[in-house]
Amino acid sequence: MQKTKTYPCVMTIAGSDSSGGAGIQADIKAISATGGYAASTITALTAQNTQGVQAICAVPPSFVAAQMEAVFSDIEVQAVKIGMLFNQEIIEAVSTVLERYTVGSIVLDPVMVSTSGSELLEPDAIDVLKNKLFCLSTLITPNLIEAEKLIEKSITNLSEMETAAAALGNQYKTNVLIKGGHLNTKESTDVLYLYEQSRCYQYASERIETKNTHGTGCTLSSAIASYLAQGYVLPEAIVAAKQYLTQAIQAGSAFKLGQGYGPLAHFYNLEPV
């Protein structure tokens, strides 16, 4: 008799990107490409392309909760990735459902601004995000711009990244990965603060000169969640996810899609027709 297998399931809770490069679409691609099974809860619909976000339509909070309940009540979810939440009502709905279920890992990407500069989180929702979801998260993954908003200070170098990561981690008793892609350095270096160790680690990777960076943050956080769902410990999951992201960016740099910030090649191991 064939032994039954269990999918390493990741639920992504995020907004939809109609151009397919970021948001829920990037999450599903990244989770699938790294060996996970992707379930999803859509928090908002966006009309967007490689040049920017033209319109946003938030999903009613009750329906956001209904999507989560439908999955959690039937499928064993090993990890959750949270992306765009848009407003405080959706944040509260997500936190209420998560508090009722046991999930091995929660990776929170505090999406505030798109690659093109569009606001994806209402300003009055930032404090609600901190107070409702940071404490539930295994890891939060702000980029440099988002980290500056969270600590209300500028960050200009690796030392300041470490200070910011430690400050956020200690305040909310969680692990923090600040992404250094926006830092003007030769390599792209992320800083991880492990709360239980009270220690920072740096993860450097090759900086690839390309305009095709749409969805990099979504992709990294989703890949981390996917590896955590498969049993990796956090530092190992981050290393594996960064390797996957670097290869996806490198492969995607060869393609032209749209007039603005193009997407990554999430399935870089598959030759396009």
PDB file of C-alpha atoms in Angstrom:
ATOM      1  CA  MET A   1       0.000   0.000   0.000  1.00  0.00           C
ATOM      2  CA  GLN A   2       1.316   3.430  -0.924  1.00  0.00           C
ATOM      3  CA  LYS A   3       2.139   5.630   2.050  1.00  0.00           C
ATOM      4  CA  THR A   4       0.082   8.811   2.227  1.00  0.00           C
ATOM      5  CA  LYS A   5       2.135  11.993   1.981  1.00  0.00           C
ATOM      6  CA  THR A   6       1.433  15.319   3.656  1.00  0.00           C
ATOM      7  CA  TYR A   7       1.794  18.587   1.805  1.00  0.00           C
ATOM      8  CA  PRO A   8       3.909  21.270   3.528  1.00  0.00           C
ATOM      9  CA  CYS A   9       1.109  23.836   3.275  1.00  0.00           C
ATOM     10  CA  VAL A  10       1.613  27.602   3.399  1.00  0.00           C
ATOM     11  CA  MET A  11      -1.290  30.024   3.491  1.00  0.00           C
ATOM     12  CA  THR A  12      -0.494  33.377   1.948  1.00  0.00           C
ATOM     13  CA  ILE A  13      -2.644  36.291   3.118  1.00  0.00           C
ATOM     14  CA  ALA A  14      -2.070  39.162   0.699  1.00  0.00           C
ATOM     15  CA  GLY A  15      -3.382  41.405  -2.051  1.00  0.00           C
ATOM     16  CA  SER A  16      -3.810  40.419  -5.684  1.00  0.00           C
ATOM     17  CA  ASP A  17      -1.503  41.922  -8.331  1.00  0.00           C
ATOM     18  CA  SER A  18      -3.276  41.926 -11.698  1.00  0.00           C
ATOM     19  CA  SER A  19       0.068  42.012 -13.531  1.00  0.00           C
ATOM     20  CA  GLY A  20       1.182  38.818 -11.767  1.00  0.00           C
ATOM     21  CA  GLY A  21       4.568  40.013 -10.533  1.00  0.00           C
ATOM     22  CA  ALA A  22       3.932  40.647  -6.834  1.00  0.00           C
ATOM     23  CA  GLY A  23       1.310  40.012  -4.175  1.00  0.00           C
ATOM     24  CA  ILE A  24      -0.640  36.784  -3.997  1.00  0.00           C
ATOM     25  CA  GLN A  25       0.511  35.745  -7.469  1.00  0.00           C
ATOM     26  CA  ALA A  26       4.205  36.039  -6.590  1.00  0.00           C
ATOM     27  CA  ASP A  27       3.550  34.291  -3.277  1.00  0.00           C
ATOM     28  CA  ILE A  28       1.901  31.285  -4.914  1.00  0.00           C
ATOM     29  CA  LYS A  29       4.701  31.023  -7.479  1.00  0.00           C
ATOM     30  CA  ALA A  30       7.455  31.255  -4.857  1.00  0.00           C
ATOM     31  CA  ILE A  31       5.822  28.779  -2.472  1.00  0.00           C
ATOM     32  CA  SER A  32       5.246  26.305  -5.299  1.00  0.00           C
ATOM     33  CA  ALA A  33       8.734  26.715  -6.773  1.00  0.00           C
ATOM     34  CA  THR A  34      10.371  26.045  -3.397  1.00  0.00           C
ATOM     35  CA  GLY A  35       8.442  22.868  -2.624  1.00  0.00           C
ATOM     36  CA  GLY A  36       5.423  24.060  -0.670  1.00  0.00           C
ATOM     37  CA  TYR A  37       1.682  23.880  -1.298  1.00  0.00           C
ATOM     38  CA  ALA A  38       0.073  27.329  -1.521  1.00  0.00           C
ATOM     39  CA  ALA A  39      -3.336  28.125  -0.069  1.00  0.00           C
ATOM     40  CA  SER A  40      -4.450  31.755  -0.172  1.00  0.00           C
ATOM     41  CA  THR A  41      -6.558  34.490   1.360  1.00  0.00           C
ATOM     42  CA  ILE A  42      -6.977  37.619  -0.757  1.00  0.00           C
ATOM     43  CA  THR A  43      -7.177  40.864   1.208  1.00  0.00           C
ATOM     44  CA  ALA A  44      -7.412  43.366  -1.634  1.00  0.00           C
ATOM     45  CA  LEU A  45      -7.681  43.568  -5.401  1.00  0.00           C
ATOM     46  CA  THR A  46      -5.299  45.904  -7.160  1.00  0.00           C
ATOM     47  CA  ALA A  47      -5.358  47.207 -10.699  1.00  0.00           C
ATOM     48  CA  GLN A  48      -1.646  47.431 -11.385  1.00  0.00           C
ATOM     49  CA  ASN A  49       1.085  46.766 -13.883  1.00  0.00           C
ATOM     50  CA  THR A  50       4.862  47.126 -14.027  1.00  0.00           C
ATOM     51  CA  GLN A  51       4.522  50.914 -13.934  1.00  0.00           C
ATOM     52  CA  GLY A  52       2.446  51.246 -10.790  1.00  0.00           C
ATOM     53  CA  VAL A  53      -0.833  50.741  -8.943  1.00  0.00           C
ATOM     54  CA  GLN A  54      -3.838  52.398 -10.553  1.00  0.00           C
ATOM     55  CA  ALA A  55      -6.580  51.343  -8.120  1.00  0.00           C
ATOM     56  CA  ILE A  56      -7.167  49.318  -4.954  1.00  0.00           C
ATOM     57  CA  CYS A  57     -10.363  47.585  -3.871  1.00  0.00           C
ATOM     58  CA  ALA A  58     -10.248  46.193  -0.326  1.00  0.00           C
ATOM     59  CA  VAL A  59     -11.974  42.877   0.362  1.00  0.00           C
ATOM     60  CA  PRO A  60     -14.589  43.113   3.149  1.00  0.00           C
ATOM     61  CA  PRO A  61     -12.965  42.010   6.435  1.00  0.00           C
ATOM     62  CA  SER A  62     -15.678  39.410   7.049  1.00  0.00           C
ATOM     63  CA  PHE A  63     -14.865  37.755   3.714  1.00  0.00           C
ATOM     64  CA  VAL A  64     -11.130  37.841   4.474  1.00  0.00           C
ATOM     65  CA  ALA A  65     -11.927  35.961   7.685  1.00  0.00           C
ATOM     66  CA  ALA A  66     -14.220  33.560   5.817  1.00  0.00           C
ATOM     67  CA  GLN A  67     -11.427  32.608   3.390  1.00  0.00           C
ATOM     68  CA  MET A  68      -9.071  31.896   6.277  1.00  0.00           C
ATOM     69  CA  GLU A  69     -11.663  29.874   8.189  1.00  0.00           C
ATOM     70  CA  ALA A  70     -12.461  27.784   5.096  1.00  0.00           C
ATOM     71  CA  VAL A  71      -8.831  26.725   4.743  1.00  0.00           C
ATOM     72  CA  PHE A  72      -7.948  26.324   8.421  1.00  0.00           C
ATOM     73  CA  SER A  73     -11.052  24.231   9.149  1.00  0.00           C
ATOM     74  CA  ASP A  74     -10.088  21.681   6.485  1.00  0.00           C
ATOM     75  CA  ILE A  75      -6.353  21.785   5.749  1.00  0.00           C
ATOM     76  CA  GLU A  76      -3.375  21.500   8.087  1.00  0.00           C
ATOM     77  CA  VAL A  77      -1.373  24.682   7.540  1.00  0.00           C
ATOM     78  CA  GLN A  78       2.266  24.556   8.614  1.00  0.00           C
ATOM     79  CA  ALA A  79       3.100  28.210   7.922  1.00  0.00           C
ATOM     80  CA  VAL A  80       1.425  31.505   7.133  1.00  0.00           C
ATOM     81  CA  LYS A  81       2.860  34.340   5.076  1.00  0.00           C
ATOM     82  CA  ILE A  82       1.213  37.752   5.506  1.00  0.00           C
ATOM     83  CA  GLY A  83       1.645  40.523   2.964  1.00  0.00           C
ATOM     84  CA  MET A  84      -0.573  43.460   1.983  1.00  0.00           C
ATOM     85  CA  LEU A  85      -3.384  44.072   4.476  1.00  0.00           C
ATOM     86  CA  PHE A  86      -4.324  47.633   3.448  1.00  0.00           C
ATOM     87  CA  ASN A  87      -6.409  48.810   6.426  1.00  0.00           C
ATOM     88  CA  GLN A  88      -6.922  48.310  10.138  1.00  0.00           C
ATOM     89  CA  GLU A  89     -10.229  46.445   9.781  1.00  0.00           C
ATOM     90  CA  ILE A  90      -8.569  43.745   7.675  1.00  0.00           C
ATOM     91  CA  ILE A  91      -5.648  43.553  10.116  1.00  0.00           C
ATOM     92  CA  GLU A  92      -8.062  43.001  12.999  1.00  0.00           C
ATOM     93  CA  ALA A  93      -9.956  40.315  11.072  1.00  0.00           C
ATOM     94  CA  VAL A  94      -6.727  38.457  10.244  1.00  0.00           C
ATOM     95  CA  SER A  95      -5.403  38.626  13.801  1.00  0.00           C
ATOM     96  CA  THR A  96      -8.719  37.402  15.254  1.00  0.00           C
ATOM     97  CA  VAL A  97      -8.680  34.270  13.091  1.00  0.00           C
ATOM     98  CA  LEU A  98      -4.964  33.577  13.633  1.00  0.00           C
ATOM     99  CA  GLU A  99      -5.433  33.719  17.400  1.00  0.00           C
ATOM    100  CA  ARG A 100      -7.876  30.788  17.155  1.00  0.00           C
ATOM    101  CA  TYR A 101      -5.572  28.435  15.276  1.00  0.00           C
ATOM    102  CA  THR A 102      -2.143  26.956  15.938  1.00  0.00           C
ATOM    103  CA  VAL A 103       0.287  27.559  13.099  1.00  0.00           C
ATOM    104  CA  GLY A 104       3.939  26.510  13.223  1.00  0.00           C
ATOM    105  CA  SER A 105       5.344  29.701  11.704  1.00  0.00           C
ATOM    106  CA  ILE A 106       4.011  33.112  10.701  1.00  0.00           C
ATOM    107  CA  VAL A 107       6.124  35.301   8.411  1.00  0.00           C
ATOM    108  CA  LEU A 108       4.887  38.885   8.256  1.00  0.00           C
ATOM    109  CA  ASP A 109       6.027  41.133   5.421  1.00  0.00           C
ATOM    110  CA  PRO A 110       4.770  44.575   6.537  1.00  0.00           C
ATOM    111  CA  VAL A 111       3.886  45.760   3.030  1.00  0.00           C
ATOM    112  CA  MET A 112       3.478  49.532   3.035  1.00  0.00           C
ATOM    113  CA  VAL A 113       4.727  50.807  -0.317  1.00  0.00           C
ATOM    114  CA  SER A 114       4.962  49.111  -3.726  1.00  0.00           C
ATOM    115  CA  THR A 115       8.144  48.979  -5.818  1.00  0.00           C
ATOM    116  CA  SER A 116       6.750  51.859  -7.881  1.00  0.00           C
ATOM    117  CA  GLY A 117       6.024  53.963  -4.768  1.00  0.00           C
ATOM    118  CA  SER A 118       2.269  53.415  -4.293  1.00  0.00           C
ATOM    119  CA  GLU A 119       0.881  53.342  -0.740  1.00  0.00           C
ATOM    120  CA  LEU A 120      -0.393  49.829   0.098  1.00  0.00           C
ATOM    121  CA  LEU A 121      -1.173  50.368   3.792  1.00  0.00           C
ATOM    122  CA  GLU A 122      -3.303  53.187   5.132  1.00  0.00           C
ATOM    123  CA  PRO A 123      -1.214  55.370   7.516  1.00  0.00           C
ATOM    124  CA  ASP A 124      -3.591  54.917  10.452  1.00  0.00           C
ATOM    125  CA  ALA A 125      -3.203  51.141  10.188  1.00  0.00           C
ATOM    126  CA  ILE A 126       0.527  51.003  11.033  1.00  0.00           C
ATOM    127  CA  ASP A 127       0.035  51.020  14.803  1.00  0.00           C
ATOM    128  CA  VAL A 128      -2.706  48.381  14.525  1.00  0.00           C
ATOM    129  CA  LEU A 129      -0.359  46.213  12.463  1.00  0.00           C
ATOM    130  CA  LYS A 130       2.323  46.505  15.139  1.00  0.00           C
ATOM    131  CA  ASN A 131       0.025  45.836  18.076  1.00  0.00           C
ATOM    132  CA  LYS A 132      -2.117  43.080  16.561  1.00  0.00           C
ATOM    133  CA  LEU A 133       0.240  41.039  14.380  1.00  0.00           C
ATOM    134  CA  PHE A 134       3.877  41.629  15.316  1.00  0.00           C
ATOM    135  CA  CYS A 135       3.437  39.689  18.554  1.00  0.00           C
ATOM    136  CA  LEU A 136       1.911  36.722  16.678  1.00  0.00           C
ATOM    137  CA  SER A 137       4.717  36.529  14.121  1.00  0.00           C
ATOM    138  CA  THR A 138       7.714  34.217  13.983  1.00  0.00           C
ATOM    139  CA  LEU A 139       9.494  36.701  11.719  1.00  0.00           C
ATOM    140  CA  ILE A 140       8.819  40.154  10.313  1.00  0.00           C
ATOM    141  CA  THR A 141      10.598  41.150   7.092  1.00  0.00           C
ATOM    142  CA  PRO A 142      10.499  44.924   6.470  1.00  0.00           C
ATOM    143  CA  ASN A 143      12.592  46.473   3.730  1.00  0.00           C
ATOM    144  CA  LEU A 144      14.660  49.539   4.530  1.00  0.00           C
ATOM    145  CA  ILE A 145      11.861  52.016   3.794  1.00  0.00           C
ATOM    146  CA  GLU A 146       9.355  50.056   5.864  1.00  0.00           C
ATOM    147  CA  ALA A 147      11.815  49.682   8.754  1.00  0.00           C
ATOM    148  CA  GLU A 148      12.336  53.447   8.793  1.00  0.00           C
ATOM    149  CA  LYS A 149       8.573  53.955   9.042  1.00  0.00           C
ATOM    150  CA  LEU A 150       8.307  51.412  11.845  1.00  0.00           C
ATOM    151  CA  ILE A 151      11.072  52.918  14.000  1.00  0.00           C
ATOM    152  CA  GLU A 152      10.529  56.504  12.783  1.00  0.00           C
ATOM    153  CA  LYS A 153      14.253  56.984  12.125  1.00  0.00           C
ATOM    154  CA  SER A 154      16.437  56.972   9.028  1.00  0.00           C
ATOM    155  CA  ILE A 155      18.668  53.953   8.329  1.00  0.00           C
ATOM    156  CA  THR A 156      21.798  54.582   6.276  1.00  0.00           C
ATOM    157  CA  ASN A 157      24.195  51.698   6.974  1.00  0.00           C
ATOM    158  CA  LEU A 158      24.478  48.129   8.248  1.00  0.00           C
ATOM    159  CA  SER A 159      25.135  49.201  11.818  1.00  0.00           C
ATOM    160  CA  GLU A 160      21.900  51.195  11.876  1.00  0.00           C
ATOM    161  CA  MET A 161      20.093  48.221  10.323  1.00  0.00           C
ATOM    162  CA  GLU A 162      21.277  46.042  13.213  1.00  0.00           C
ATOM    163  CA  THR A 163      20.176  48.646  15.762  1.00  0.00           C
ATOM    164  CA  ALA A 164      16.749  48.929  14.128  1.00  0.00           C
ATOM    165  CA  ALA A 165      16.278  45.160  13.900  1.00  0.00           C
ATOM    166  CA  ALA A 166      17.187  44.722  17.565  1.00  0.00           C
ATOM    167  CA  ALA A 167      14.885  47.559  18.623  1.00  0.00           C
ATOM    168  CA  LEU A 168      11.906  46.082  16.770  1.00  0.00           C
ATOM    169  CA  GLY A 169      12.686  42.538  17.893  1.00  0.00           C
ATOM    170  CA  ASN A 170      13.002  43.459  21.553  1.00  0.00           C
ATOM    171  CA  GLN A 171       9.918  45.665  21.562  1.00  0.00           C
ATOM    172  CA  TYR A 172       7.641  43.054  19.992  1.00  0.00           C
ATOM    173  CA  LYS A 173       9.463  39.906  21.170  1.00  0.00           C
ATOM    174  CA  THR A 174       9.959  38.489  17.699  1.00  0.00           C
ATOM    175  CA  ASN A 175      12.622  37.834  15.080  1.00  0.00           C
ATOM    176  CA  VAL A 176      13.284  40.569  12.534  1.00  0.00           C
ATOM    177  CA  LEU A 177      14.864  40.451   9.071  1.00  0.00           C
ATOM    178  CA  ILE A 178      15.552  43.909   7.627  1.00  0.00           C
ATOM    179  CA  LYS A 179      16.168  43.674   3.890  1.00  0.00           C
ATOM    180  CA  GLY A 180      19.033  45.775   2.574  1.00  0.00           C
ATOM    181  CA  GLY A 181      18.177  45.940  -1.095  1.00  0.00           C
ATOM    182  CA  HIS A 182      17.630  49.706  -0.932  1.00  0.00           C
ATOM    183  CA  LEU A 183      20.985  50.329   0.768  1.00  0.00           C
ATOM    184  CA  ASN A 184      23.675  51.802  -1.486  1.00  0.00           C
ATOM    185  CA  THR A 185      26.241  49.034  -1.001  1.00  0.00           C
ATOM    186  CA  LYS A 186      28.179  46.721  -3.306  1.00  0.00           C
ATOM    187  CA  GLU A 187      26.360  43.647  -2.035  1.00  0.00           C
ATOM    188  CA  SER A 188      22.728  43.258  -1.032  1.00  0.00           C
ATOM    189  CA  THR A 189      22.910  42.512   2.688  1.00  0.00           C
ATOM    190  CA  ASP A 190      19.996  41.611   4.956  1.00  0.00           C
ATOM    191  CA  VAL A 191      20.212  41.763   8.750  1.00  0.00           C
ATOM    192  CA  LEU A 192      18.529  39.155  10.947  1.00  0.00           C
ATOM    193  CA  TYR A 193      17.908  39.733  14.639  1.00  0.00           C
ATOM    194  CA  LEU A 194      17.148  36.530  16.547  1.00  0.00           C
ATOM    195  CA  TYR A 195      15.164  37.569  19.599  1.00  0.00           C
ATOM    196  CA  GLU A 196      15.910  34.586  21.827  1.00  0.00           C
ATOM    197  CA  GLN A 197      19.652  34.917  21.178  1.00  0.00           C
ATOM    198  CA  SER A 198      19.684  38.743  21.332  1.00  0.00           C
ATOM    199  CA  ARG A 199      22.036  38.570  18.373  1.00  0.00           C
ATOM    200  CA  CYS A 200      22.256  39.913  14.813  1.00  0.00           C
ATOM    201  CA  TYR A 201      23.414  38.038  11.720  1.00  0.00           C
ATOM    202  CA  GLN A 202      24.177  39.387   8.266  1.00  0.00           C
ATOM    203  CA  TYR A 203      23.302  37.665   4.996  1.00  0.00           C
ATOM    204  CA  ALA A 204      25.048  39.087   1.951  1.00  0.00           C
ATOM    205  CA  SER A 205      24.199  38.197  -1.627  1.00  0.00           C
ATOM    206  CA  GLU A 206      25.200  39.368  -5.062  1.00  0.00           C
ATOM    207  CA  ARG A 207      23.623  42.662  -6.119  1.00  0.00           C
ATOM    208  CA  ILE A 208      22.203  42.168  -9.604  1.00  0.00           C
ATOM    209  CA  GLU A 209      21.847  45.229 -11.811  1.00  0.00           C
ATOM    210  CA  THR A 210      18.341  44.932 -13.204  1.00  0.00           C
ATOM    211  CA  LYS A 211      15.066  46.836 -13.323  1.00  0.00           C
ATOM    212  CA  ASN A 212      13.143  43.592 -12.900  1.00  0.00           C
ATOM    213  CA  THR A 213      12.627  43.720  -9.144  1.00  0.00           C
ATOM    214  CA  HIS A 214       8.818  43.765  -8.945  1.00  0.00           C
ATOM    215  CA  GLY A 215       7.767  41.391  -6.161  1.00  0.00           C
ATOM    216  CA  THR A 216      11.151  40.703  -4.568  1.00  0.00           C
ATOM    217  CA  GLY A 217       9.889  41.250  -1.017  1.00  0.00           C
ATOM    218  CA  CYS A 218       6.799  39.101  -1.549  1.00  0.00           C
ATOM    219  CA  THR A 219       8.943  36.370  -3.066  1.00  0.00           C
ATOM    220  CA  LEU A 220      11.524  36.306  -0.266  1.00  0.00           C
ATOM    221  CA  SER A 221       9.011  36.200   2.592  1.00  0.00           C
ATOM    222  CA  SER A 222       6.965  33.515   0.831  1.00  0.00           C
ATOM    223  CA  ALA A 223      10.038  31.380   0.184  1.00  0.00           C
ATOM    224  CA  ILE A 224      11.064  31.694   3.849  1.00  0.00           C
ATOM    225  CA  ALA A 225       7.577  30.563   4.919  1.00  0.00           C
ATOM    226  CA  SER A 226       7.738  27.670   2.452  1.00  0.00           C
ATOM    227  CA  TYR A 227      11.040  26.413   3.827  1.00  0.00           C
ATOM    228  CA  LEU A 228       9.812  26.816   7.417  1.00  0.00           C
ATOM    229  CA  ALA A 229       6.763  24.708   6.510  1.00  0.00           C
ATOM    230  CA  GLN A 230       9.163  22.010   5.307  1.00  0.00           C
ATOM    231  CA  GLY A 231      10.973  21.884   8.643  1.00  0.00           C
ATOM    232  CA  TYR A 232      13.921  24.215   8.120  1.00  0.00           C
ATOM    233  CA  VAL A 233      15.036  26.211  11.159  1.00  0.00           C
ATOM    234  CA  LEU A 234      14.793  29.966  10.655  1.00  0.00           C
ATOM    235  CA  PRO A 235      18.408  30.812   9.698  1.00  0.00           C
ATOM    236  CA  GLU A 236      18.501  27.893   7.248  1.00  0.00           C
ATOM    237  CA  ALA A 237      15.169  28.940   5.751  1.00  0.00           C
ATOM    238  CA  ILE A 238      16.478  32.468   5.208  1.00  0.00           C
ATOM    239  CA  VAL A 239      19.666  31.237   3.507  1.00  0.00           C
ATOM    240  CA  ALA A 240      17.697  28.918   1.213  1.00  0.00           C
ATOM    241  CA  ALA A 241      15.133  31.624   0.413  1.00  0.00           C
ATOM    242  CA  LYS A 242      17.816  34.196  -0.395  1.00  0.00           C
ATOM    243  CA  GLN A 243      19.540  31.732  -2.720  1.00  0.00           C
ATOM    244  CA  TYR A 244      16.242  31.106  -4.488  1.00  0.00           C
ATOM    245  CA  LEU A 245      15.509  34.849  -4.735  1.00  0.00           C
ATOM    246  CA  THR A 246      18.963  35.659  -6.128  1.00  0.00           C
ATOM    247  CA  GLN A 247      18.604  33.011  -8.825  1.00  0.00           C
ATOM    248  CA  ALA A 248      15.088  34.200  -9.676  1.00  0.00           C
ATOM    249  CA  ILE A 249      16.293  37.801 -10.014  1.00  0.00           C
ATOM    250  CA  GLN A 250      19.289  36.743 -12.096  1.00  0.00           C
ATOM    251  CA  ALA A 251      17.162  34.694 -14.468  1.00  0.00           C
ATOM    252  CA  GLY A 252      14.477  37.369 -14.648  1.00  0.00           C
ATOM    253  CA  SER A 253      16.985  40.065 -15.593  1.00  0.00           C
ATOM    254  CA  ALA A 254      17.205  38.579 -19.096  1.00  0.00           C
ATOM    255  CA  PHE A 255      13.527  39.148 -19.875  1.00  0.00           C
ATOM    256  CA  LYS A 256      11.439  42.146 -20.907  1.00  0.00           C
ATOM    257  CA  LEU A 257       7.850  42.377 -19.661  1.00  0.00           C
ATOM    258  CA  GLY A 258       6.037  45.706 -19.525  1.00  0.00           C
ATOM    259  CA  GLN A 259       7.452  49.218 -19.500  1.00  0.00           C
ATOM    260  CA  GLY A 260       8.344  49.539 -15.806  1.00  0.00           C
ATOM    261  CA  TYR A 261       9.680  47.269 -13.072  1.00  0.00           C
ATOM    262  CA  GLY A 262       9.505  43.761 -14.499  1.00  0.00           C
ATOM    263  CA  PRO A 263       8.968  40.546 -12.532  1.00  0.00           C
ATOM    264  CA  LEU A 264      11.352  37.823 -11.414  1.00  0.00           C
ATOM    265  CA  ALA A 265      11.627  34.424 -13.084  1.00  0.00           C
ATOM    266  CA  HIS A 266      10.042  32.385 -10.283  1.00  0.00           C
ATOM    267  CA  PHE A 267      10.301  29.129 -12.220  1.00  0.00           C
ATOM    268  CA  TYR A 268      13.786  29.801 -13.544  1.00  0.00           C
ATOM    269  CA  ASN A 269      14.505  26.083 -13.778  1.00  0.00           C
ATOM    270  CA  LEU A 270      11.808  25.739 -16.462  1.00  0.00           C
ATOM    271  CA  GLU A 271      12.683  26.905 -19.960  1.00  0.00           C
ATOM    272  CA  PRO A 272       9.937  29.191 -21.391  1.00  0.00           C
ATOM    273  CA  VAL A 273       8.371  28.088 -24.654  1.00  0.00           C
TER     274      VAL A 273
END
